[in-house]
Coordinates of N, CA and C in Angstrom, one line a residue:
Chain N
T1 N 109.3 -82.5 -218.5 CA 108.8 -82.5 -217.2 C 109.2 -81.2 -216.5
Q2 N 108.1 -80.5 -215.9 CA 108.3 -79.2 -215.2 C 108.7 -79.5 -213.8
L3 N 109.7 -78.9 -213.3 CA 110.1 -79.1 -211.9 C 109.2 -78.5 -210.9
L4 N 108.7 -77.3 -211.3 CA 107.8 -76.5 -210.4 C 106.5 -76.2 -211.2
E5 N 105.4 -76.8 -210.7 CA 104.1 -76.5 -211.4 C 103.3 -75.5 -210.5
Q6 N 102.8 -74.5 -211.2 CA 102.0 -73.5 -210.5 C 100.6 -73.7 -211.0
S7 N 99.6 -73.4 -210.1 CA 98.2 -73.5 -210.4 C 97.5 -72.4 -209.6
P8 N 96.4 -71.9 -210.2 CA 96.1 -72.0 -211.6 C 97.0 -71.3 -212.5
Q9 N 96.9 -71.6 -213.8 CA 97.8 -70.9 -214.8 C 97.3 -69.5 -215.0
F10 N 95.9 -69.3 -215.0 CA 95.3 -68.0 -215.2 C 94.2 -67.9 -214.1
L11 N 94.1 -66.6 -213.6 CA 93.1 -66.4 -212.6 C 92.6 -64.9 -212.8
S12 N 91.2 -64.8 -212.9 CA 90.6 -63.5 -213.1 C 89.6 -63.4 -212.0
I13 N 89.7 -62.4 -211.1 CA 88.8 -62.2 -210.0 C 88.4 -60.8 -209.9
Q14 N 87.3 -60.5 -209.1 CA 86.8 -59.2 -208.8 C 87.6 -58.6 -207.6
E15 N 87.8 -57.3 -207.7 CA 88.4 -56.6 -206.6 C 87.7 -56.9 -205.3
G16 N 88.5 -57.1 -204.3 CA 88.0 -57.4 -202.9 C 87.9 -58.9 -202.6
E17 N 88.1 -59.8 -203.6 CA 88.0 -61.2 -203.4 C 89.4 -61.7 -202.9
N18 N 89.3 -62.9 -202.3 CA 90.6 -63.5 -201.8 C 91.0 -64.6 -202.9
L19 N 92.2 -64.9 -202.9 CA 92.7 -66.0 -203.8 C 94.0 -66.7 -203.3
T20 N 94.2 -67.9 -203.7 CA 95.4 -68.6 -203.4 C 96.0 -69.2 -204.6
V21 N 97.3 -69.0 -204.7 CA 98.1 -69.6 -205.9 C 99.0 -70.6 -205.3
Y22 N 99.2 -71.7 -206.0 CA 100.0 -72.9 -205.5 C 101.2 -73.1 -206.4
C23 N 102.2 -73.6 -205.7 CA 103.5 -73.9 -206.4 C 103.9 -75.3 -205.9
N24 N 103.9 -76.3 -206.7 CA 104.1 -77.7 -206.3 C 105.3 -78.4 -207.0
S25 N 105.9 -79.3 -206.3 CA 107.0 -80.0 -206.9 C 107.2 -81.3 -206.2
S26 N 107.8 -82.3 -206.8 CA 108.2 -83.5 -206.2 C 109.6 -83.5 -205.6
S27 N 110.3 -82.3 -205.8 CA 111.6 -82.1 -205.4 C 111.7 -81.3 -204.1
V28 N 112.7 -81.4 -203.4 CA 112.9 -80.6 -202.1 C 113.8 -79.4 -202.5
F29 N 113.5 -78.3 -201.9 CA 114.2 -77.1 -202.2 C 114.8 -76.5 -200.9
S30 N 116.0 -76.0 -200.9 CA 116.6 -75.4 -199.7 C 116.0 -74.0 -199.5
S31 N 115.5 -73.4 -200.5 CA 114.7 -72.1 -200.3 C 113.8 -71.9 -201.5
L32 N 112.8 -71.1 -201.3 CA 111.8 -70.9 -202.4 C 111.5 -69.4 -202.3
Q33 N 111.3 -68.8 -203.5 CA 111.1 -67.4 -203.6 C 109.8 -67.2 -204.4
W34 N 109.2 -66.1 -204.2 CA 108.0 -65.6 -205.0 C 108.4 -64.3 -205.6
Y35 N 108.1 -64.1 -206.9 CA 108.3 -62.9 -207.7 C 107.0 -62.5 -208.3
R36 N 106.9 -61.2 -208.6 CA 105.8 -60.7 -209.4 C 106.4 -59.9 -210.6
Q37 N 105.8 -60.2 -211.7 CA 106.3 -59.6 -213.0 C 105.2 -58.8 -213.7
E38 N 105.4 -57.6 -214.0 CA 104.5 -56.8 -214.7 C 104.9 -56.7 -216.2
P39 N 104.0 -56.5 -217.1 CA 104.3 -56.5 -218.6 C 105.5 -55.6 -218.9
G40 N 106.4 -56.1 -219.6 CA 107.5 -55.2 -220.1 C 108.6 -55.0 -219.0
E41 N 108.5 -55.7 -217.9 CA 109.5 -55.5 -216.8 C 110.0 -56.8 -216.4
G42 N 111.1 -56.8 -215.6 CA 111.7 -58.0 -215.0 C 110.9 -58.4 -213.7
P43 N 111.1 -59.6 -213.3 CA 110.4 -60.0 -212.0 C 111.0 -59.3 -210.8
V44 N 110.1 -59.0 -209.9 CA 110.5 -58.3 -208.6 C 110.3 -59.3 -207.5
L45 N 111.3 -59.5 -206.7 CA 111.3 -60.4 -205.5 C 110.2 -59.9 -204.5
L46 N 109.4 -60.8 -204.1 CA 108.4 -60.5 -203.0 C 108.8 -61.1 -201.7
V47 N 109.3 -62.3 -201.7 CA 109.6 -63.0 -200.4 C 110.5 -64.2 -200.7
T48 N 111.3 -64.5 -199.7 CA 112.1 -65.8 -199.7 C 111.7 -66.6 -198.4
V49 N 111.4 -67.9 -198.6 CA 111.1 -68.7 -197.4 C 112.2 -69.9 -197.5
V50 N 112.7 -70.2 -196.3 CA 113.8 -71.2 -196.2 C 113.5 -72.3 -195.3
T51 N 112.5 -72.2 -194.3 CA 112.3 -73.2 -193.3 C 111.0 -73.9 -193.6
G52 N 111.0 -75.2 -193.6 CA 109.7 -76.0 -193.8 C 108.6 -75.5 -192.8
G53 N 107.4 -75.2 -193.3 CA 106.3 -74.8 -192.5 C 106.3 -73.3 -192.2
E54 N 107.3 -72.6 -192.8 CA 107.4 -71.1 -192.5 C 106.3 -70.4 -193.2
V55 N 105.8 -69.4 -192.5 CA 104.8 -68.5 -193.0 C 105.3 -67.0 -192.9
K56 N 105.2 -66.3 -194.0 CA 105.6 -64.9 -194.0 C 104.4 -64.1 -194.5
K57 N 104.3 -62.9 -193.9 CA 103.2 -62.0 -194.4 C 103.8 -60.7 -194.9
L58 N 103.2 -60.2 -196.0 CA 103.7 -59.0 -196.6 C 102.4 -58.2 -196.9
K59 N 101.9 -57.4 -195.9 CA 100.7 -56.7 -196.1 C 99.5 -57.7 -196.3
R60 N 98.9 -57.6 -197.5 CA 97.8 -58.5 -197.7 C 98.2 -59.9 -198.3
L61 N 99.5 -60.1 -198.5 CA 100.0 -61.3 -199.0 C 100.6 -62.2 -197.9
T62 N 100.2 -63.5 -198.0 CA 100.7 -64.5 -197.0 C 101.3 -65.6 -197.8
F63 N 102.6 -65.9 -197.5 CA 103.3 -67.0 -198.2 C 103.6 -68.1 -197.2
Q64 N 103.4 -69.3 -197.7 CA 103.7 -70.5 -196.8 C 104.6 -71.4 -197.6
F65 N 105.6 -72.0 -196.8 CA 106.5 -73.0 -197.4 C 106.0 -74.3 -196.8
G66 N 105.8 -75.4 -197.6 CA 105.4 -76.6 -197.1 C 106.3 -77.3 -196.1
D67 N 105.8 -78.1 -195.2 CA 106.6 -78.7 -194.2 C 107.8 -79.5 -194.8
A68 N 107.6 -80.2 -195.9 CA 108.6 -81.0 -196.5 C 109.4 -80.2 -197.5
R69 N 109.2 -78.9 -197.6 CA 109.9 -78.0 -198.5 C 109.8 -78.4 -200.0
K70 N 108.7 -78.9 -200.3 CA 108.4 -79.3 -201.7 C 107.4 -78.4 -202.4
D71 N 106.7 -77.6 -201.6 CA 105.6 -76.8 -202.2 C 105.4 -75.5 -201.4
S72 N 104.7 -74.6 -202.0 CA 104.5 -73.3 -201.4 C 103.1 -72.8 -201.9
S73 N 102.6 -71.8 -201.1 CA 101.4 -71.2 -201.5 C 101.5 -69.7 -201.3
L74 N 100.7 -68.9 -202.1 CA 100.6 -67.5 -201.9 C 99.1 -67.1 -201.8
H75 N 98.7 -66.5 -200.7 CA 97.3 -66.1 -200.5 C 97.3 -64.6 -200.5
I76 N 96.3 -64.1 -201.3 CA 96.1 -62.6 -201.3 C 94.7 -62.4 -200.7
T77 N 94.7 -61.5 -199.8 CA 93.4 -61.1 -199.2 C 92.9 -59.8 -199.8
A78 N 91.7 -59.7 -200.1 CA 91.1 -58.5 -200.6 C 91.9 -57.9 -201.8
A79 N 91.9 -58.7 -202.8 CA 92.7 -58.3 -204.0 C 92.4 -57.0 -204.5
Q80 N 93.4 -56.3 -205.0 CA 93.2 -55.0 -205.6 C 93.8 -55.0 -207.1
P81 N 93.3 -54.1 -207.9 CA 93.8 -54.0 -209.3 C 95.3 -54.0 -209.4
G82 N 95.9 -53.3 -208.4 CA 97.4 -53.2 -208.4 C 98.1 -54.6 -208.2
D83 N 97.3 -55.6 -207.8 CA 97.9 -56.9 -207.6 C 98.0 -57.7 -209.0
T84 N 97.4 -57.1 -210.0 CA 97.5 -57.7 -211.3 C 98.9 -58.0 -211.8
G85 N 99.2 -59.1 -212.3 CA 100.6 -59.4 -212.8 C 100.8 -60.9 -212.9
L86 N 102.0 -61.3 -213.3 CA 102.4 -62.7 -213.4 C 103.2 -63.0 -212.1
Y87 N 102.7 -64.0 -211.4 CA 103.3 -64.5 -210.1 C 104.1 -65.7 -210.4
L88 N 105.4 -65.7 -210.1 CA 106.3 -66.7 -210.3 C 106.9 -67.2 -209.0
C89 N 106.9 -68.6 -208.8 CA 107.7 -69.1 -207.7 C 109.0 -69.6 -208.3
A90 N 110.0 -69.7 -207.5 CA 111.3 -70.1 -207.9 C 112.0 -70.8 -206.8
G91 N 112.6 -72.0 -207.1 CA 113.2 -72.7 -206.0 C 114.7 -72.9 -206.2
L92 N 115.4 -73.1 -205.1 CA 116.9 -73.4 -205.2 C 117.1 -74.7 -204.6
Q93 N 117.6 -75.7 -205.4 CA 117.9 -77.0 -204.8 C 119.2 -77.0 -204.2
T94 N 119.4 -77.8 -203.2 CA 120.7 -77.9 -202.5 C 121.8 -78.3 -203.4
G95 N 122.8 -77.5 -203.4 CA 124.0 -77.7 -204.3 C 123.8 -77.1 -205.7
A96 N 122.7 -76.6 -206.0 CA 122.5 -76.0 -207.3 C 123.1 -74.6 -207.3
N97 N 123.3 -74.1 -208.6 CA 123.9 -72.8 -208.7 C 122.9 -71.7 -209.1
N98 N 121.6 -72.2 -209.4 CA 120.7 -71.2 -209.9 C 119.3 -71.5 -209.5
L99 N 118.4 -70.5 -209.6 CA 117.0 -70.7 -209.3 C 116.3 -71.3 -210.4
F100 N 115.3 -72.2 -210.1 CA 114.5 -72.9 -211.1 C 113.1 -72.2 -211.0
F101 N 112.6 -71.7 -212.1 CA 111.3 -70.9 -212.0 C 110.2 -71.8 -212.4
G102 N 109.0 -71.5 -211.7 CA 107.8 -72.2 -212.0 C 107.2 -71.7 -213.3
T103 N 106.0 -72.3 -213.6 CA 105.3 -72.0 -214.9 C 104.6 -70.7 -214.8
G104 N 104.3 -70.2 -213.6 CA 103.7 -68.8 -213.5 C 102.2 -68.9 -213.4
T105 N 101.6 -67.9 -212.7 CA 100.2 -67.7 -212.6 C 99.9 -66.3 -213.0
R106 N 99.1 -66.1 -214.0 CA 98.8 -64.8 -214.4 C 97.5 -64.3 -213.8
L107 N 97.6 -63.3 -212.9 CA 96.4 -62.9 -212.1 C 95.9 -61.5 -212.7
T108 N 94.6 -61.5 -212.9 CA 93.9 -60.2 -213.3 C 92.9 -59.9 -212.2
V109 N 93.0 -58.7 -211.7 CA 92.0 -58.3 -210.7 C 91.2 -57.2 -211.3
I110 N 89.9 -57.4 -211.4 CA 89.0 -56.5 -212.2 C 88.4 -55.5 -211.2
P111 N 88.5 -54.2 -211.5 CA 87.9 -53.2 -210.6 C 86.4 -53.3 -210.4
Chain U
N1 N 121.4 -45.4 -206.2 CA 121.8 -46.8 -206.1 C 121.1 -47.5 -207.3
A2 N 121.7 -47.5 -208.4 CA 121.1 -48.1 -209.6 C 120.9 -49.6 -209.4
G3 N 119.8 -50.1 -210.0 CA 119.6 -51.5 -210.0 C 120.4 -52.2 -211.1
V4 N 119.9 -53.3 -211.5 CA 120.5 -54.1 -212.6 C 120.1 -53.4 -213.9
M5 N 121.1 -53.0 -214.7 CA 120.9 -52.2 -215.9 C 121.1 -53.1 -217.1
Q6 N 120.1 -53.2 -218.0 CA 120.2 -54.0 -219.2 C 120.0 -53.1 -220.4
N7 N 120.8 -53.3 -221.4 CA 120.6 -52.6 -222.7 C 121.1 -53.4 -223.9
P8 N 120.4 -53.2 -225.0 CA 119.3 -52.3 -225.2 C 118.0 -52.9 -224.6
R9 N 116.9 -52.1 -224.5 CA 115.6 -52.6 -224.0 C 115.0 -53.4 -225.1
H10 N 115.2 -53.0 -226.3 CA 114.6 -53.6 -227.5 C 115.7 -53.8 -228.6
L11 N 115.7 -54.9 -229.2 CA 116.7 -55.2 -230.2 C 116.1 -55.9 -231.4
V12 N 116.2 -55.4 -232.6 CA 115.7 -56.1 -233.8 C 116.9 -56.5 -234.6
R13 N 116.9 -57.8 -235.0 CA 118.0 -58.3 -235.8 C 117.4 -59.1 -236.9
R14 N 118.0 -59.1 -238.1 CA 117.6 -60.0 -239.2 C 118.3 -61.4 -239.0
R15 N 117.6 -62.4 -239.5 CA 118.2 -63.7 -239.4 C 119.6 -63.7 -239.9
G16 N 120.5 -64.4 -239.2 CA 121.9 -64.5 -239.6 C 122.8 -63.4 -238.9
Q17 N 122.2 -62.3 -238.4 CA 123.0 -61.3 -237.7 C 123.4 -61.7 -236.3
E18 N 124.2 -60.9 -235.7 CA 124.6 -61.2 -234.3 C 123.9 -60.2 -233.4
A19 N 123.5 -60.8 -232.2 CA 122.9 -59.9 -231.1 C 123.8 -59.9 -229.9
R20 N 124.0 -58.7 -229.4 CA 124.8 -58.5 -228.2 C 123.9 -57.9 -227.1
L21 N 123.8 -58.6 -226.0 CA 123.0 -58.0 -224.9 C 123.9 -57.8 -223.7
R22 N 123.7 -56.6 -223.1 CA 124.6 -56.2 -222.0 C 123.9 -56.1 -220.7
C23 N 124.6 -56.4 -219.7 CA 124.0 -56.3 -218.3 C 125.0 -55.8 -217.3
S24 N 124.7 -54.8 -216.6 CA 125.5 -54.3 -215.5 C 124.9 -54.6 -214.2
P25 N 125.5 -55.4 -213.4 CA 124.8 -55.9 -212.1 C 124.8 -54.7 -211.1
M26 N 124.0 -54.9 -210.1 CA 123.9 -54.0 -209.0 C 125.3 -53.8 -208.4
K27 N 125.5 -52.6 -207.9 CA 126.8 -52.3 -207.2 C 127.0 -53.3 -206.1
G28 N 128.2 -53.9 -206.0 CA 128.5 -54.8 -205.0 C 128.1 -56.3 -205.3
H29 N 127.4 -56.5 -206.4 CA 127.0 -57.8 -206.8 C 128.0 -58.4 -207.7
S30 N 128.5 -59.6 -207.4 CA 129.5 -60.2 -208.3 C 129.0 -61.4 -209.0
H31 N 127.7 -61.8 -208.8 CA 127.1 -63.0 -209.5 C 126.1 -62.5 -210.4
V32 N 126.2 -63.0 -211.7 CA 125.3 -62.6 -212.7 C 124.6 -63.9 -213.3
Y33 N 123.3 -63.8 -213.6 CA 122.6 -64.9 -214.1 C 121.8 -64.4 -215.4
W34 N 121.8 -65.2 -216.4 CA 121.0 -64.9 -217.6 C 119.8 -65.9 -217.7
Y35 N 118.6 -65.3 -218.0 CA 117.4 -66.2 -218.2 C 116.8 -65.7 -219.5
R36 N 116.0 -66.7 -220.1 CA 115.3 -66.4 -221.3 C 113.8 -66.6 -221.0
Q37 N 112.9 -65.8 -221.5 CA 111.5 -65.9 -221.3 C 110.8 -65.8 -222.6
L38 N 110.1 -66.9 -222.9 CA 109.2 -66.8 -224.1 C 107.8 -66.3 -223.7
P39 N 107.1 -65.8 -224.7 CA 105.7 -65.3 -224.3 C 104.9 -66.3 -223.6
E40 N 104.3 -65.8 -222.5 CA 103.3 -66.6 -221.7 C 104.1 -67.8 -221.0
E41 N 105.4 -67.7 -220.8 CA 106.1 -68.8 -220.2 C 106.9 -68.2 -219.0
G42 N 107.4 -69.1 -218.2 CA 108.3 -68.8 -217.1 C 109.7 -68.5 -217.6
L43 N 110.6 -68.3 -216.7 CA 112.0 -68.0 -217.0 C 112.8 -69.3 -217.1
K44 N 113.6 -69.4 -218.1 CA 114.5 -70.6 -218.3 C 115.9 -70.1 -218.1
F45 N 116.6 -70.8 -217.2 CA 118.0 -70.5 -216.8 C 118.9 -70.8 -218.1
M46 N 119.8 -69.9 -218.3 CA 120.8 -70.0 -219.3 C 122.2 -70.2 -218.8
V47 N 122.7 -69.2 -218.0 CA 124.1 -69.2 -217.6 C 124.3 -68.4 -216.4
Y48 N 125.3 -68.9 -215.6 CA 125.6 -68.2 -214.3 C 127.1 -67.9 -214.4
L49 N 127.4 -66.6 -214.1 CA 128.8 -66.2 -214.2 C 129.2 -65.4 -212.9
Q50 N 130.5 -65.5 -212.6 CA 131.1 -64.6 -211.7 C 132.2 -63.8 -212.5
K51 N 132.8 -62.9 -211.9 CA 133.8 -62.1 -212.6 C 134.8 -63.0 -213.3
E52 N 134.9 -62.9 -214.6 CA 135.9 -63.6 -215.4 C 135.7 -65.1 -215.4
N53 N 134.6 -65.6 -214.8 CA 134.4 -67.1 -214.8 C 133.0 -67.4 -215.2
I54 N 132.8 -68.5 -216.0 CA 131.5 -69.1 -216.2 C 131.4 -70.2 -215.2
I55 N 130.4 -70.1 -214.3 CA 130.2 -71.1 -213.3 C 129.3 -72.3 -213.8
D56 N 128.3 -71.9 -214.5 CA 127.3 -73.0 -214.9 C 126.7 -72.5 -216.2
E57 N 126.9 -73.2 -217.3 CA 126.3 -72.8 -218.6 C 125.4 -73.9 -219.1
S58 N 124.9 -74.7 -218.2 CA 124.1 -75.9 -218.5 C 122.8 -75.5 -219.3
G59 N 122.3 -74.3 -219.1 CA 121.0 -74.0 -219.8 C 121.2 -73.2 -221.1
M60 N 122.4 -73.1 -221.5 CA 122.7 -72.3 -222.7 C 122.9 -73.3 -223.9
P61 N 122.3 -73.0 -225.0 CA 122.6 -73.8 -226.2 C 124.1 -73.9 -226.5
K62 N 124.5 -75.1 -227.0 CA 125.9 -75.3 -227.2 C 126.5 -74.4 -228.4
E63 N 125.6 -74.2 -229.3 CA 126.0 -73.5 -230.5 C 125.4 -72.1 -230.5
R64 N 126.1 -71.2 -231.1 CA 125.7 -69.8 -231.4 C 125.6 -68.9 -230.1
F65 N 125.5 -69.5 -229.0 CA 125.4 -68.6 -227.7 C 126.7 -68.6 -226.9
S66 N 127.0 -67.5 -226.4 CA 128.1 -67.4 -225.5 C 127.9 -66.2 -224.5
A67 N 128.6 -66.3 -223.4 CA 128.4 -65.3 -222.4 C 129.8 -65.0 -221.7
E68 N 129.9 -63.8 -221.3 CA 131.2 -63.4 -220.6 C 130.8 -62.4 -219.5
F69 N 131.7 -62.3 -218.5 CA 131.6 -61.3 -217.5 C 133.0 -60.8 -217.2
P70 N 133.5 -59.9 -217.9 CA 134.9 -59.5 -217.8 C 135.2 -58.8 -216.5
K71 N 136.5 -58.7 -216.2 CA 136.9 -58.0 -214.9 C 136.4 -56.6 -214.9
E72 N 136.4 -55.9 -216.0 CA 135.9 -54.6 -216.1 C 134.7 -54.5 -217.1
G73 N 133.7 -53.9 -216.8 CA 132.6 -53.7 -217.8 C 131.5 -54.7 -217.5
P74 N 130.4 -54.6 -218.3 CA 129.2 -55.4 -218.1 C 129.4 -56.8 -218.6
S75 N 128.4 -57.6 -218.2 CA 128.3 -59.0 -218.7 C 127.7 -58.9 -220.1
I76 N 128.1 -59.8 -221.0 CA 127.6 -59.8 -222.3 C 127.1 -61.2 -222.7
L77 N 125.8 -61.2 -223.2 CA 125.3 -62.4 -223.8 C 125.3 -62.2 -225.3
R78 N 126.0 -63.1 -226.0 CA 126.1 -62.9 -227.4 C 125.5 -64.1 -228.1
I79 N 124.7 -63.8 -229.1 CA 124.0 -64.8 -230.0 C 124.4 -64.5 -231.4
Q80 N 125.1 -65.5 -232.0 CA 125.6 -65.4 -233.3 C 124.5 -66.0 -234.3
Q81 N 124.5 -65.5 -235.5 CA 123.6 -66.0 -236.6 C 122.2 -66.3 -236.0
V82 N 121.6 -65.3 -235.6 CA 120.3 -65.4 -234.9 C 119.2 -66.0 -235.9
V83 N 118.3 -66.8 -235.3 CA 117.2 -67.4 -236.0 C 115.9 -66.9 -235.3
R84 N 114.8 -67.1 -236.0 CA 113.5 -66.7 -235.5 C 113.2 -67.2 -234.1
G85 N 113.6 -68.4 -233.8 CA 113.4 -69.0 -232.5 C 114.1 -68.4 -231.4
D86 N 115.1 -67.5 -231.7 CA 115.8 -66.8 -230.6 C 115.0 -65.6 -230.1
S87 N 113.9 -65.2 -230.8 CA 113.1 -64.1 -230.4 C 112.5 -64.4 -229.0
A88 N 112.8 -63.5 -228.0 CA 112.4 -63.8 -226.7 C 112.8 -62.5 -225.8
A89 N 112.4 -62.5 -224.6 CA 112.9 -61.6 -223.6 C 114.0 -62.2 -222.9
Y90 N 115.2 -61.5 -222.8 CA 116.3 -62.0 -222.1 C 116.5 -61.2 -220.8
F91 N 116.5 -61.8 -219.7 CA 116.7 -61.1 -218.4 C 118.0 -61.5 -217.8
C92 N 118.6 -60.5 -217.2 CA 119.8 -60.6 -216.4 C 119.4 -60.4 -214.9
A93 N 120.0 -61.1 -214.0 CA 119.8 -60.9 -212.6 C 121.2 -60.9 -211.9
S94 N 121.2 -60.3 -210.8 CA 122.5 -60.3 -210.0 C 122.2 -60.6 -208.6
S95 N 123.2 -61.1 -207.9 CA 123.1 -61.4 -206.4 C 124.5 -61.1 -205.8
P96 N 124.5 -60.8 -204.5 CA 125.8 -60.5 -203.9 C 126.6 -61.7 -203.5
N97 N 125.9 -62.9 -203.4 CA 126.7 -64.1 -203.0 C 126.0 -65.3 -203.5
T98 N 126.5 -66.5 -203.1 CA 126.0 -67.7 -203.7 C 124.8 -68.3 -202.8
F99 N 124.6 -67.7 -201.6 CA 123.5 -68.2 -200.8 C 122.2 -67.9 -201.3
N100 N 122.1 -67.0 -202.1 CA 120.9 -66.8 -203.0 C 119.6 -66.6 -202.2
Y101 N 119.5 -65.5 -201.5 CA 118.2 -65.2 -200.9 C 117.4 -64.3 -201.7
G102 N 117.8 -64.2 -203.0 CA 117.0 -63.3 -203.9 C 117.8 -62.7 -205.0
Y103 N 117.2 -62.7 -206.1 CA 117.8 -62.1 -207.3 C 117.3 -60.7 -207.4
T104 N 118.1 -59.8 -208.0 CA 117.6 -58.5 -208.5 C 117.6 -58.6 -210.0
F105 N 116.5 -58.4 -210.6 CA 116.4 -58.5 -212.1 C 116.5 -57.2 -212.8
G106 N 117.0 -57.2 -214.0 CA 116.9 -56.0 -214.8 C 115.6 -56.0 -215.6
S107 N 115.4 -55.0 -216.4 CA 114.1 -54.9 -217.1 C 114.1 -55.7 -218.4
G108 N 115.2 -56.3 -218.7 CA 115.2 -57.2 -219.8 C 115.5 -56.6 -221.2
T109 N 115.9 -57.4 -222.1 CA 116.1 -57.0 -223.5 C 115.2 -57.9 -224.3
R110 N 114.3 -57.2 -225.1 CA 113.4 -58.0 -226.0 C 114.0 -58.0 -227.3
L111 N 114.4 -59.3 -227.7 CA 115.0 -59.5 -229.0 C 114.0 -60.0 -230.0
T112 N 113.9 -59.4 -231.1 CA 113.0 -59.8 -232.2 C 113.9 -60.1 -233.4
V113 N 113.7 -61.3 -233.9 CA 114.5 -61.7 -235.1 C 113.5 -61.7 -236.3
V114 N 113.8 -60.9 -237.3 CA 112.9 -60.8 -238.5 C 113.5 -61.4 -239.7

């Protein structure tokens, strides 16, 4: 059983299109983070959300933490080829020592 | 201001040999985490260490795997008698405290067992 399910697993879109990636769980998290990983490299932190209902924007990326702190979404506006990569959500449960990573969404943006 | 340094980047071992993976955390970070990633999969937690202490090793196999973070020097993930199934990318991350508002990851060590 996967604690954090991401959807879709794979996504291929044209440059300029919008997209949303989802991260869902039946568990509550004290904080949730999004990372992007490129081939051959480690994940790079994009954002941390800690408050239910919180929305954070990072240029063309919008992150939302669900009101119940069980889910999150990442919306990209006007996708560019540089957005291509593996997007990972990761949650920290209260009292836990480590982040639990989701299954990942592999995004390809076609020029 | 160097980030998390892992070496080697690539490691090839024959079945039965030992693999030693090294991780130097970011300056000022005293918490180290090791994760394993299989192709086309997410990251699986292995072990969490602070200087000279293993805090949580619940994700690490009981046999053949060990980790340390000595007072001086890098953290070491050691895999004895490697098998084909150990082939994966091993990532180290560090953070400055336990409140955990984000990890800084290294570039990983890609272990191939032949």
